[in-house]
PDB file of C-alpha atoms in Angstrom:
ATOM      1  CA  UNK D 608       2.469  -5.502  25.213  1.00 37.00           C
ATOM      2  CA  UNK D 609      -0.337  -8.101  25.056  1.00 35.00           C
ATOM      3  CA  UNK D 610      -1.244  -9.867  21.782  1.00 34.00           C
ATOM      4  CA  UNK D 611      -4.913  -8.578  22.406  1.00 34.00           C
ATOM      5  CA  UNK D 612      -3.631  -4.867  22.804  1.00 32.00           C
ATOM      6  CA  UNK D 613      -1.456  -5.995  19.205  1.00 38.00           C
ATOM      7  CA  UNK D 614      -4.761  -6.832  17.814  1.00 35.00           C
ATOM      8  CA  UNK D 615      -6.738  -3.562  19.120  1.00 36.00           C
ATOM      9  CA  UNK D 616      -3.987  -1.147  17.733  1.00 34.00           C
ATOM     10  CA  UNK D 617      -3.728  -3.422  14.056  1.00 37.00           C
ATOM     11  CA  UNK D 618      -7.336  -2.563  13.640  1.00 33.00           C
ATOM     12  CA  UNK D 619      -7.104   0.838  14.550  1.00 36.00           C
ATOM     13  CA  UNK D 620      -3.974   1.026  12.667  1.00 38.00           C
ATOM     14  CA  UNK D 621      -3.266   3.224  10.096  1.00 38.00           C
ATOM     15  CA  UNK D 622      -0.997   3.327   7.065  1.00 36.00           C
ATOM     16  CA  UNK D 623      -0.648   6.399   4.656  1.00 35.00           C
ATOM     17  CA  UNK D 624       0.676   9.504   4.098  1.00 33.00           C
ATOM     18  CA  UNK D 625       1.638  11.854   1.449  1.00 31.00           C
ATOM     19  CA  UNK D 626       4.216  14.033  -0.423  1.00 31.00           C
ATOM     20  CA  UNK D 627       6.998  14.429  -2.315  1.00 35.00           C
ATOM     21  CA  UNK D 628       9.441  16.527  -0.848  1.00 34.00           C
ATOM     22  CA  UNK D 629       8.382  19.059   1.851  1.00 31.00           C
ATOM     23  CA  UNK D 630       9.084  19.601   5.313  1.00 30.00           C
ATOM     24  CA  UNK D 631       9.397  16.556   7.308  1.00 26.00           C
ATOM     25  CA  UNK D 632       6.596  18.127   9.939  1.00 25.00           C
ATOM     26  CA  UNK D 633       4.207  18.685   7.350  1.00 24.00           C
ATOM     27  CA  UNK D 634       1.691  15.870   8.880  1.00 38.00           C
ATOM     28  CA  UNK D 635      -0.318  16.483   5.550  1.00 42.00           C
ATOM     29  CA  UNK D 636       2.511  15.767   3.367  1.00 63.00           C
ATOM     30  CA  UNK D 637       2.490  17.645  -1.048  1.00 86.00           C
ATOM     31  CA  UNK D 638      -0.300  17.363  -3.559  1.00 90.00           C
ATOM     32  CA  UNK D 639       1.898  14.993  -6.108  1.00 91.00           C
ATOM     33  CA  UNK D 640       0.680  14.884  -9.943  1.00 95.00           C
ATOM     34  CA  UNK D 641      -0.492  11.167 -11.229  1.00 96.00           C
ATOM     35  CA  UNK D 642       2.487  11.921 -13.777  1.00 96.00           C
ATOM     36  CA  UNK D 643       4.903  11.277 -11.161  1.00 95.00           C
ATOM     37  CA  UNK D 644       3.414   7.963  -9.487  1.00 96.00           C
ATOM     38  CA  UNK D 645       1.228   6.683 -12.866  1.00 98.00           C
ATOM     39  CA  UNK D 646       1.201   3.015 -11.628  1.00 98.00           C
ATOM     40  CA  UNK D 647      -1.246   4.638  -8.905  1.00 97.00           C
ATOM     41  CA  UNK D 648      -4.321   3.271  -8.261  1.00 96.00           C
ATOM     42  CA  UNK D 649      -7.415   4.087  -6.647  1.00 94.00           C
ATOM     43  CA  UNK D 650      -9.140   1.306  -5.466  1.00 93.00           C
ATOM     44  CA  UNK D 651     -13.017   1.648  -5.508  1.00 91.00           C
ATOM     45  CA  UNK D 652     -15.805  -0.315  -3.788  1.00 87.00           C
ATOM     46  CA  UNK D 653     -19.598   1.069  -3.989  1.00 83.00           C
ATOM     47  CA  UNK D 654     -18.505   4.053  -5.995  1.00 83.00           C
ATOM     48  CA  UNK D 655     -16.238   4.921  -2.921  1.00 85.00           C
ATOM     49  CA  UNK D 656     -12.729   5.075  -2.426  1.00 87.00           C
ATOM     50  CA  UNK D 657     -11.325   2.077   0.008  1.00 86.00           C
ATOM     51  CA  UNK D 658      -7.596   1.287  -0.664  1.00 91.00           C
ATOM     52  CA  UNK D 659      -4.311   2.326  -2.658  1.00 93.00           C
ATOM     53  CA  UNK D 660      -3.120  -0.471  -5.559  1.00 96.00           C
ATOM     54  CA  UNK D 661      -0.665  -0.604  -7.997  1.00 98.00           C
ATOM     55  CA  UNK D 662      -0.562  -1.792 -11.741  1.00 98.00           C
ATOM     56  CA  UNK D 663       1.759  -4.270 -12.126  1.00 98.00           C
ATOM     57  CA  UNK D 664       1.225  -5.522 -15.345  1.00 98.00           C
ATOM     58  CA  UNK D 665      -1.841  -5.025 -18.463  1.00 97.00           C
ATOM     59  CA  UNK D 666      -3.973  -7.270 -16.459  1.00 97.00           C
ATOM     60  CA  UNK D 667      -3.702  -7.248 -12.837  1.00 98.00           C
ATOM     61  CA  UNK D 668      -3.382  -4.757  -9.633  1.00 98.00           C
ATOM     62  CA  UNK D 669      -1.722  -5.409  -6.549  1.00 98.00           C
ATOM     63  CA  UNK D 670      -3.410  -4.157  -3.178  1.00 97.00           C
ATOM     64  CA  UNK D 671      -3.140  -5.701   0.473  1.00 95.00           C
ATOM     65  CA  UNK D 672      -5.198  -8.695   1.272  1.00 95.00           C
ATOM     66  CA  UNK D 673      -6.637  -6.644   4.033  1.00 91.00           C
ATOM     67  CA  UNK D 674      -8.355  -4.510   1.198  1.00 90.00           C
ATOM     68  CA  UNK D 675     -10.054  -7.497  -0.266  1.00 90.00           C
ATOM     69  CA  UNK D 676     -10.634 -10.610   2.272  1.00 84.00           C
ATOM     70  CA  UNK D 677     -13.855 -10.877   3.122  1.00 73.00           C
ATOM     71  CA  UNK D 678     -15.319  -8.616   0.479  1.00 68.00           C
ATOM     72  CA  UNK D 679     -18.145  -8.875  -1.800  1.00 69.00           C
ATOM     73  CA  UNK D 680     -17.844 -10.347  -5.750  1.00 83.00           C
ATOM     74  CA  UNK D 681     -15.367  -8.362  -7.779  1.00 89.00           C
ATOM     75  CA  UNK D 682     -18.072  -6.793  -9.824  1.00 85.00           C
ATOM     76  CA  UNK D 683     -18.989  -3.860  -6.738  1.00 87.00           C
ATOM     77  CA  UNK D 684     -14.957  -2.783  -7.293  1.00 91.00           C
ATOM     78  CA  UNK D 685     -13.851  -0.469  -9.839  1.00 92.00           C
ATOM     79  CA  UNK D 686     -10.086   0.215 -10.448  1.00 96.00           C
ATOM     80  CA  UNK D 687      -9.277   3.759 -11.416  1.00 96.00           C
ATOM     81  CA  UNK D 688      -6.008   4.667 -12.596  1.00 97.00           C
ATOM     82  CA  UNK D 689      -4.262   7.492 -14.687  1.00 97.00           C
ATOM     83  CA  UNK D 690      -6.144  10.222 -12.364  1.00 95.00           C
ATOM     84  CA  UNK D 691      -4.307  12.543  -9.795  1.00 93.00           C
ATOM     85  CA  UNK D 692      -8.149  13.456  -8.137  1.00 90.00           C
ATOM     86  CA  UNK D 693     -10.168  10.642  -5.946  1.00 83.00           C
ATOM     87  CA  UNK D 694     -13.655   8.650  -7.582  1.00 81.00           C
ATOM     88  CA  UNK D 695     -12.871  10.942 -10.630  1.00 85.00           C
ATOM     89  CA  UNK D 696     -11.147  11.484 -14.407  1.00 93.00           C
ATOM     90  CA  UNK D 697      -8.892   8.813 -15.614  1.00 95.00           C
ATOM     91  CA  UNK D 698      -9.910   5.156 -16.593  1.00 97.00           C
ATOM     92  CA  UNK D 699     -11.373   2.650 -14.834  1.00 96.00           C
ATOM     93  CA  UNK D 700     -11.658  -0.792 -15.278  1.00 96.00           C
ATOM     94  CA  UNK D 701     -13.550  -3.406 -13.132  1.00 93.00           C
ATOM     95  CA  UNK D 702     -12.664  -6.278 -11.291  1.00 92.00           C
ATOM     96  CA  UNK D 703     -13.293 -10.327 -13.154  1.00 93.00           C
ATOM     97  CA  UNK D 704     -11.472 -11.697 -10.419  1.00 94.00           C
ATOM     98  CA  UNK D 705      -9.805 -10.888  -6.783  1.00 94.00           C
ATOM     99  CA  UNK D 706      -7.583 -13.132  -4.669  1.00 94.00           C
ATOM    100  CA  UNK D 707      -4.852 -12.915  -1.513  1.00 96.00           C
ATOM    101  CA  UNK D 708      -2.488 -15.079  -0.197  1.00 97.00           C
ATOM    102  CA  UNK D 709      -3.308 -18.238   0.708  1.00 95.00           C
ATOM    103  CA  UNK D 710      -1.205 -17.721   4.405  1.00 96.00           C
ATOM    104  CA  UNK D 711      -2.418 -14.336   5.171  1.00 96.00           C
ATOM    105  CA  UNK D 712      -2.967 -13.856   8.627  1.00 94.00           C
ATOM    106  CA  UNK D 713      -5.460 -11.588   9.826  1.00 88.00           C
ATOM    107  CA  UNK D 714      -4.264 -10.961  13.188  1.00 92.00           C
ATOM    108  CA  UNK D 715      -0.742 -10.380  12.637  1.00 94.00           C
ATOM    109  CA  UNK D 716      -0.873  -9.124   8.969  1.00 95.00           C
ATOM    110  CA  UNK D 717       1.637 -11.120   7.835  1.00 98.00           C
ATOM    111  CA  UNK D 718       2.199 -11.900   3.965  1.00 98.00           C
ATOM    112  CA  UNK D 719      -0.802  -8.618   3.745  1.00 97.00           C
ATOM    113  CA  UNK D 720      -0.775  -9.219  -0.230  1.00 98.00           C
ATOM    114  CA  UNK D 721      -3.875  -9.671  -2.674  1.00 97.00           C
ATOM    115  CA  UNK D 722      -4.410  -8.926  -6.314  1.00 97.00           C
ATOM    116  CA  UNK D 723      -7.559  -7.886  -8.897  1.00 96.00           C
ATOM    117  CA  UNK D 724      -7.614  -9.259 -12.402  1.00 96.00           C
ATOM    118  CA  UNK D 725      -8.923  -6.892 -14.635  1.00 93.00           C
ATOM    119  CA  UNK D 726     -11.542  -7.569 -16.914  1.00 86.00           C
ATOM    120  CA  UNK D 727      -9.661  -7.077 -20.567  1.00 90.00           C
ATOM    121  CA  UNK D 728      -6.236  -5.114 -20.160  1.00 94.00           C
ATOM    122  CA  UNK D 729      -5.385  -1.737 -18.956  1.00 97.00           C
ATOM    123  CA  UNK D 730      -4.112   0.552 -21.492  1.00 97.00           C
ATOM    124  CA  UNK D 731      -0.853   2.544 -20.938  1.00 98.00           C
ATOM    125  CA  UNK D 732       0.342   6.145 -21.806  1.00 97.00           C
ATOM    126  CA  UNK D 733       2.079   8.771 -19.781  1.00 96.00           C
ATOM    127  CA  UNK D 734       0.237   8.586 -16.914  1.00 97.00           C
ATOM    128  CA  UNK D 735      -1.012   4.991 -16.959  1.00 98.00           C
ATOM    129  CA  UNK D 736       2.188   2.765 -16.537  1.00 98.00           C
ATOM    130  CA  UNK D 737       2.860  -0.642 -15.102  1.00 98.00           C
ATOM    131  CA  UNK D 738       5.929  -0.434 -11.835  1.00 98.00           C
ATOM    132  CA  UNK D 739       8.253  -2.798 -12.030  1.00 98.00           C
ATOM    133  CA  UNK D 740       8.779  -5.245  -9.076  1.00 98.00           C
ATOM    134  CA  UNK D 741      12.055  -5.521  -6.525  1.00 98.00           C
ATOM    135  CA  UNK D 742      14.403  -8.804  -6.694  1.00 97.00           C
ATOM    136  CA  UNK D 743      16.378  -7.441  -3.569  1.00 97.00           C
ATOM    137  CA  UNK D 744      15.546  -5.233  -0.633  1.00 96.00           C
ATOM    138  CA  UNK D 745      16.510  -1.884   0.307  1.00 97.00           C
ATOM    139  CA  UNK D 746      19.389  -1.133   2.513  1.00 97.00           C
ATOM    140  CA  UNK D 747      18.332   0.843   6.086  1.00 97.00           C
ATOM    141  CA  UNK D 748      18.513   4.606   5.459  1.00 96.00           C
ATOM    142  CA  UNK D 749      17.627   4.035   1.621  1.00 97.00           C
ATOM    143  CA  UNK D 750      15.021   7.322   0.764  1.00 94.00           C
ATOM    144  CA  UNK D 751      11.708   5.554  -0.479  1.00 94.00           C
ATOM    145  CA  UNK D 752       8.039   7.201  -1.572  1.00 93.00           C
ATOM    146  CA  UNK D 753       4.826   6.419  -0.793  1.00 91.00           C
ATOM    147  CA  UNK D 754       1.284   7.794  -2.033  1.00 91.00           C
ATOM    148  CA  UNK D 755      -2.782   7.892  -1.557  1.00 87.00           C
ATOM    149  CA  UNK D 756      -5.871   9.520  -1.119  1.00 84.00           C
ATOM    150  CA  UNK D 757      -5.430   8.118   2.464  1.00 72.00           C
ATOM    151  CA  UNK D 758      -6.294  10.633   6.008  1.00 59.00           C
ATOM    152  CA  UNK D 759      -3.833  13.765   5.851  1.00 62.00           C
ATOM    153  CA  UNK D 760      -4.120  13.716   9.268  1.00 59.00           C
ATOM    154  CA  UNK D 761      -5.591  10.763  11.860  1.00 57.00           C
ATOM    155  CA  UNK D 762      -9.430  10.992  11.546  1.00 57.00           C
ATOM    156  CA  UNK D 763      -9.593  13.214   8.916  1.00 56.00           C
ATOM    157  CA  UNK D 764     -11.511  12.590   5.405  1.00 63.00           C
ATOM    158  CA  UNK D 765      -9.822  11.557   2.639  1.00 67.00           C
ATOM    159  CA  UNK D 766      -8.632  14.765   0.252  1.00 66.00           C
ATOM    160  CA  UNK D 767      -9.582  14.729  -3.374  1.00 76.00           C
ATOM    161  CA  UNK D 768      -5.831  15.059  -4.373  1.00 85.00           C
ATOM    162  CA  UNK D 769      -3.423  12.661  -4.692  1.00 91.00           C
ATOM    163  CA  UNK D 770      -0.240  12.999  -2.677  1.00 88.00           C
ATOM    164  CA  UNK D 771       2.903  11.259  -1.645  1.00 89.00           C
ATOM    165  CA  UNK D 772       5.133  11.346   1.326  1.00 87.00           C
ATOM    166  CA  UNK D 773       9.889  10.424   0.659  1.00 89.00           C
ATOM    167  CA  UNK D 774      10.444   8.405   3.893  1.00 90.00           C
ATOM    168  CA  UNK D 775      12.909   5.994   4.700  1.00 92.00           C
ATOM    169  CA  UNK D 776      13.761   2.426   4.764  1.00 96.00           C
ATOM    170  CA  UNK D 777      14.606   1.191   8.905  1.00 95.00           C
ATOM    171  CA  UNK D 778      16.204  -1.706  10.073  1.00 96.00           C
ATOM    172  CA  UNK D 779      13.697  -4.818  10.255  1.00 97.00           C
ATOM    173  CA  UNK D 780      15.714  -5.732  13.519  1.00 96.00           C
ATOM    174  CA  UNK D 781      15.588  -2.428  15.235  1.00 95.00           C
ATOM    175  CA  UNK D 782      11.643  -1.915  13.900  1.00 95.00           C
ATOM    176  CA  UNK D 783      10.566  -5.447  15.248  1.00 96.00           C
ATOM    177  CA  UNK D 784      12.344  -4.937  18.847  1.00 96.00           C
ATOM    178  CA  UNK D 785      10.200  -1.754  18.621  1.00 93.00           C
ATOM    179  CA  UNK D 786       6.900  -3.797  17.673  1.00 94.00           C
ATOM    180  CA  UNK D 787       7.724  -6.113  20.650  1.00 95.00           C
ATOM    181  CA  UNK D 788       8.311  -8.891  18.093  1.00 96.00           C
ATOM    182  CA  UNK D 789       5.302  -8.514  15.300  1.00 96.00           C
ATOM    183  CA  UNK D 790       7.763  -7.728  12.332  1.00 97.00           C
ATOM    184  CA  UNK D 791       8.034 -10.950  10.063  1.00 98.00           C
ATOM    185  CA  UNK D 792      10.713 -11.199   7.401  1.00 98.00           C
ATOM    186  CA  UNK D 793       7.559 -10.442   4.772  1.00 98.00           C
ATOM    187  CA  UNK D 794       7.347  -6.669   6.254  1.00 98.00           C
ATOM    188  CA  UNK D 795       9.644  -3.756   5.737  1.00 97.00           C
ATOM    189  CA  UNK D 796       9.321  -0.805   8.139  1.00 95.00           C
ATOM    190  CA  UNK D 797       9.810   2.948   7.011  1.00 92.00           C
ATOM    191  CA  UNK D 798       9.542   6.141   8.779  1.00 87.00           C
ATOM    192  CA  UNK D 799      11.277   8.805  10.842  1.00 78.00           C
ATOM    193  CA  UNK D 800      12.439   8.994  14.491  1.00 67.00           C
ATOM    194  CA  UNK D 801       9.692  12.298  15.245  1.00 59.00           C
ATOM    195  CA  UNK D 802       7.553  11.145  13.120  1.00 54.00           C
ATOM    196  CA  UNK D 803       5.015  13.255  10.677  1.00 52.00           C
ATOM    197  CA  UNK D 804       6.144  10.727   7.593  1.00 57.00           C
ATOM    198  CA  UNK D 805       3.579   7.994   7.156  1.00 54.00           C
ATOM    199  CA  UNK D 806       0.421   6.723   5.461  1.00 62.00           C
ATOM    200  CA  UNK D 807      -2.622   6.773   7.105  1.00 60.00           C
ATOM    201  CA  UNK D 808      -6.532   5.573   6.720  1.00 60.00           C
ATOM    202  CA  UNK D 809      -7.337   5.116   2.343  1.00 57.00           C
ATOM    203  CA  UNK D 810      -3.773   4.259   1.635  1.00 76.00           C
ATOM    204  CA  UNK D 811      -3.679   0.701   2.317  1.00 88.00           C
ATOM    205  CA  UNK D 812      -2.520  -1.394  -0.873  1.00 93.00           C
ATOM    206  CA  UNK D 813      -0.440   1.911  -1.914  1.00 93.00           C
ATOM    207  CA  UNK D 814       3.015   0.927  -3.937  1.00 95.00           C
ATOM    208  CA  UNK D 815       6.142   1.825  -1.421  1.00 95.00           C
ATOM    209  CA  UNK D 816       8.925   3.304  -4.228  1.00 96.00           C
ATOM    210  CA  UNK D 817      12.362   3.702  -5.044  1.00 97.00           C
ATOM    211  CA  UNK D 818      13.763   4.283  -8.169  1.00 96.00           C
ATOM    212  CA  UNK D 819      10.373   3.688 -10.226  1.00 97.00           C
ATOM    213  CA  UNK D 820      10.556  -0.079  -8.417  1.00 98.00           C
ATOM    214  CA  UNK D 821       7.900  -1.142  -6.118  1.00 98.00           C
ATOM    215  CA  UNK D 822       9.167  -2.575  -2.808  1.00 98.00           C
ATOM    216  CA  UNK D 823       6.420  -2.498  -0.052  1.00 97.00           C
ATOM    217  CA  UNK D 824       2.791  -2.268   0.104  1.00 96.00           C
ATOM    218  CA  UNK D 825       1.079  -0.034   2.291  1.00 92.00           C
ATOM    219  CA  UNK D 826      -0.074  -2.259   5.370  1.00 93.00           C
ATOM    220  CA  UNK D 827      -0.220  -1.205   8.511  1.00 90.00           C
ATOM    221  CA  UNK D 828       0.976   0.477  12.332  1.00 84.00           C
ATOM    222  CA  UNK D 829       0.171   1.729  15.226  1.00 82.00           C
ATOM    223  CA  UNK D 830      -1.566   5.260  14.505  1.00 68.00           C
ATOM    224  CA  UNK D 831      -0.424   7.626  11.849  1.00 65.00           C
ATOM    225  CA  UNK D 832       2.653   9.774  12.046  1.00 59.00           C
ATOM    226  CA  UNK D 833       2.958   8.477  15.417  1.00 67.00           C
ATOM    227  CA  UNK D 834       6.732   8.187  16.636  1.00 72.00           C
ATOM    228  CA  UNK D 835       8.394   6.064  17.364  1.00 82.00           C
ATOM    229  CA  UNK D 836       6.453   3.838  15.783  1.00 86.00           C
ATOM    230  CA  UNK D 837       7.327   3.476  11.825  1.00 89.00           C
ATOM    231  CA  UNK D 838       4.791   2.705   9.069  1.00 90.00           C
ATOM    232  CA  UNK D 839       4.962  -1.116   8.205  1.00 93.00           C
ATOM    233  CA  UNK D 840       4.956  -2.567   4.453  1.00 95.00           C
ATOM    234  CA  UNK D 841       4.628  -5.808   2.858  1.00 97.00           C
ATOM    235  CA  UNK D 842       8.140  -6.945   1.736  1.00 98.00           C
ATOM    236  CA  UNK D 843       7.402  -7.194  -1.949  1.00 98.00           C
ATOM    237  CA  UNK D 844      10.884  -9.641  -2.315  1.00 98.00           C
ATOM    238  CA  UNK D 845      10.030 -11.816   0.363  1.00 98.00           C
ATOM    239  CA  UNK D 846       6.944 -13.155  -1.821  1.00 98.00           C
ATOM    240  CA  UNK D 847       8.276 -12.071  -5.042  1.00 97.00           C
ATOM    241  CA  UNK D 848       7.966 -16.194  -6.428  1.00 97.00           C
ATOM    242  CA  UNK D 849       4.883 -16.270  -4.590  1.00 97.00           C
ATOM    243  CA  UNK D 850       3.619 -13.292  -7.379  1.00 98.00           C
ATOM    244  CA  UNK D 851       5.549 -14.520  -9.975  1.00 97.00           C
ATOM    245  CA  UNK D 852       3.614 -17.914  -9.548  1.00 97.00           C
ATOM    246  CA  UNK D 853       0.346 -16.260  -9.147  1.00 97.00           C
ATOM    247  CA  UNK D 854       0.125 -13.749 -12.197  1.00 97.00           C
ATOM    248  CA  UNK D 855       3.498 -14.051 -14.082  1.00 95.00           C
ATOM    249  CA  UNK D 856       5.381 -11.034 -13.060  1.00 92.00           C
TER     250      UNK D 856
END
């Protein structure tokens, strides 16, 4: 595969999904309650929703730097959180400062990572709680969640409900020779072998789970639920001192 057909199929890529439990062929994946995922976030820009984040601590929220390069000041984003229903209930907070890494590379979406400080501090109760953050990966095969307002199927809009998607962890070897070489060691790869598990469009920046510890971020692949192509995540331990230098975590 050419790099430029790489390029063309990142862009178009997709990255979501949805549900807890259910029927692996259920493309649109379970409605999931922000009670069970309340580090969720809902990342807002224009009073719209644009990406999945995660609060990882009072102050800040972790997203993809694909969800913030390029934007506009922080003050046109609003973080909502503690809300299972898109642009609505809940808290939000805005944005005093945004930032990525530093070697994020737009074509190959490698080290896809960015963060918003909020402006004061998030407060916490049952469904408004910081996730705490992976020191060592997943083994292949390891059951793992992720969760959005993303597409519940390719094109479609975004549904008002919050839902989640248990996947599981593949092999970074077998997952890059399937990429033709793209996967770095800052990616994990999850899916299944037909398919019909994934994130899609709006959940970019979404926390991958397991065990109420964040591992991946929501980042990118070739289509949605589209075997045999797995969903690819930014590998969390990989840049953990990179975060830990950043904002302390």
């Amino acid at each position: 595969m050419s790099r430029a057909l790489a390029l063309c199929l990142l862009i178009a890529a997709c990255s979501v999904a949805p549900a807890l439990g259910g029927e692996s062929r259920v493309l649109g994946g379970e409605p999931v309650d922000i009670s069970r995922v309340p580090w969720q976030v809902s990342v807002e820009f224009l009073e719209a929703h644009k990406c999945g984040g995660s609060i990882v601590s009072p102050r800040f929220v972790m997203s993809t730097a694909w969800c913030i390069v390029g934007a506009a000041e922080p003050i046109y984003y609003v973080l909502r959180v503690g809300t299972s229903t898109r642009v609505s209930g809940g808290a939000t907070y805005t944005a005093s400062d945004m930032f990525w890494h530093e070697h994020f590379d737009y074509v190959t979406t490698d080290r896809d990572i960015g963060f918003f400080e909020i402006s004061g501090s998030i407060s916490f109760d049952d469904n408004v709680q910081a996730i705490p953050l992976a020191t060592e990966e997943l083994e292949a095969g390891t059951s793992v969640t992720v969760s959005g307002w993303g597409s519940l199927q390719p094109g479609a809009d975004y549904p008002e409900q919050l839902h989640a998607v248990n996947t599981t962890i593949i092999d970074r070897s077998s997952c890059n020779a399937t990429y033709e070489g793209l996967i770095t060691e800052n990616m994990i790869c999850a899916g299944e072998p037909e398919g019909g598990k994934d994130s899609c469009n709006g959940d970019k920046g979404g926390p991958l789970v397991a065990n109420s510890t964040q591992y991946g971020i929501i980042s990118w692949g070739y289509g949605c639920f589209y075997p045999p192509y797995p969903g690819v995540y930014t590998n969390i331990v990989s840049l953990r001192s990179w975060i830990n230098e950043k904002i302390g975590v």
